[in-house]
Amino acid sequence: MTWPASAPPFLLGVATSGHQVDGNDPPAPNDWTLWEEAGRTQDPSGRAADHWHRFAEDVALFRLLGANAYRFSLEWSRLEPAPGRFDEEAVAHYREMVATCRREGVEPLATMSHFTLPTWLHGGWLSPLAAPRFQALAERLARSLDGVQFWCTINEPNVLALMGYVEGTWPPGQHRLGAARRVLLAQLDAHRRAYAAIKEVRPRAMVGIAHSLVHFRPARSTWWDRQAAALADRIFNQWPIRRAGPQDFIGVNYYAPRWVSAKTFGRPALTGPTPGPTTDMGWSIDPEGFRQVLAAASRWERPILVTENGIATDDESERAAYIEQHRAALERAQTEGADIRGYFYWSGLDNFEWVEGYRPHFGLIAVDRRTQARTIKAGAAAFAAWAAAILPAAPPRLPR
Ligand code: IFM
């Protein structure tokens, strides 16, 4: 596979996902809508950032920050409201979104599935309909969205399996290890089918998965904890990449390290407590872990796209420092030989953060949830400076 000739050599962009920013107007009930209605999240997603109606304004703001790429997701429940029935208006909406990106000089990266599933898919990824319908959706989208060269079939299949089927805090709220394994495999099967469907229509498209990769550290320097950390790495990080089959790039979503103790392994999650200063998500900040995750990802000998990395904070100097430190770690990994072709900050806009609702603020751009007014945050200057340094032909035009 070759890097598309018309794409920038390095994609420096921001990421969002449909359910987290679009808003529920027009309504698009999916499994998360039901979860919110059942009171399982801090807030309902509601109007979110109303990105469905304001994407043109938002893409222009991303461009203002210097972004040359934008990763967003296509909402399956909008595109296929009933099995086999595609909604032409939803398809047209995404065509317009892609055209807007192109007009702004922003390379679109489209994610087909970012956690949410249509309510008609009873059993979720374990439904016998899941893989064939996902394949048909991939074919339909590849035909319609001819401006998209970069595709991510599925976002964080390991996280969906862990949260929905082990921890049980996400839909469908189960605690069944066997089901978690089957759900992970079902998503990887759906990826392979979607990969083949997209490549059939667009052989030169770059298609991959956004993998959540955690830097597992031993809680203590004992042999047992080191083994436990290595095992967590094999199960959570490496196994999904190996089992996924064809991928033109390795998508890396990296946020934080986790400390693993042999004593608490698997009860209930893979991880032990998190020491040290943390973000508003309770996650430690570890750019060196990022470098190591990138070095490990480069062993798969594919171009790497950092499909997500970012911080939830209200302290803008902390956000700027996070971006600068992770940029330095990425550049170090590049010097050490990792073929990294892109970085997407999570998130372009303050977003609905699943169970945590609207409390954590990941965005480079704040969204007033009452007026929907957008304000570029001070921490975004670190992203804009990165863009100015590596994309001199199109310098960011931040307002003073
Ligand atoms: O908001 C999420 C996103 O949906 C998937 N990756 C992690 C982000 C921050 O938690």
CSV table of N, CA and C and ligand atoms in Angstrom, one decimal, residues 17 20 114-115 155-156 253 255 281 283 308 346 351 353-354 362, ligand 1:
chain,number,residue,atom,x,y,z
A,17,SER,N,-16.2,12.3,17.5
A,17,SER,CA,-17.0,11.2,17.1
A,17,SER,C,-18.5,11.7,17.1
A,20,GLN,N,-20.7,11.9,20.2
A,20,GLN,CA,-20.1,12.8,21.2
A,20,GLN,C,-20.2,14.3,20.9
A,114,HIS,N,-17.9,4.2,16.0
A,114,HIS,CA,-17.2,4.7,17.1
A,114,HIS,C,-18.1,4.4,18.3
A,115,PHE,N,-18.1,3.2,18.8
A,115,PHE,CA,-18.9,2.7,19.9
A,115,PHE,C,-20.4,2.5,19.7
A,155,ASN,N,-13.5,2.0,16.0
A,155,ASN,CA,-12.7,2.6,17.0
A,155,ASN,C,-12.6,1.8,18.3
A,156,GLU,N,-11.4,1.5,18.8
A,156,GLU,CA,-11.2,0.9,20.0
A,156,GLU,C,-12.0,-0.4,20.3
A,253,ASN,N,-4.6,5.1,19.6
A,253,ASN,CA,-5.2,6.0,20.6
A,253,ASN,C,-4.5,5.8,21.9
A,255,TYR,N,-3.5,7.5,25.7
A,255,TYR,CA,-3.8,8.6,26.7
A,255,TYR,C,-2.9,8.4,27.9
A,281,MET,N,-9.8,12.9,34.1
A,281,MET,CA,-10.3,11.6,33.9
A,281,MET,C,-9.7,10.7,35.0
A,283,TRP,N,-6.5,10.0,35.0
A,283,TRP,CA,-5.4,9.3,34.2
A,283,TRP,C,-4.1,10.0,34.5
A,308,GLU,N,-5.8,9.3,18.2
A,308,GLU,CA,-6.3,10.1,19.3
A,308,GLU,C,-5.2,10.2,20.4
A,346,TRP,N,-7.4,14.6,20.5
A,346,TRP,CA,-8.7,14.4,21.0
A,346,TRP,C,-8.9,15.4,22.2
A,351,ASN,N,-16.7,17.6,24.4
A,351,ASN,CA,-17.5,16.5,23.9
A,351,ASN,C,-18.3,15.8,25.0
A,353,GLU,N,-18.7,12.8,27.1
A,353,GLU,CA,-17.6,11.8,27.4
A,353,GLU,C,-18.3,10.6,28.0
A,354,TRP,N,-19.2,10.0,27.3
A,354,TRP,CA,-19.8,8.7,27.6
A,354,TRP,C,-20.4,8.8,29.1
A,362,PHE,N,-12.1,17.9,27.1
A,362,PHE,CA,-10.9,17.5,26.3
A,362,PHE,C,-10.6,18.5,25.2
B,1,IFM,O1,-13.9,10.2,24.3
B,1,IFM,C1,-13.2,9.0,24.1
B,1,IFM,C2,-13.3,8.5,22.7
B,1,IFM,O2,-14.6,8.3,22.4
B,1,IFM,C3,-12.5,7.2,22.5
B,1,IFM,N1,-11.2,7.3,23.0
B,1,IFM,C4,-11.0,7.9,24.3
B,1,IFM,C5,-11.7,9.2,24.4
B,1,IFM,C6,-11.4,9.9,25.8
B,1,IFM,O3,-11.9,9.0,26.8
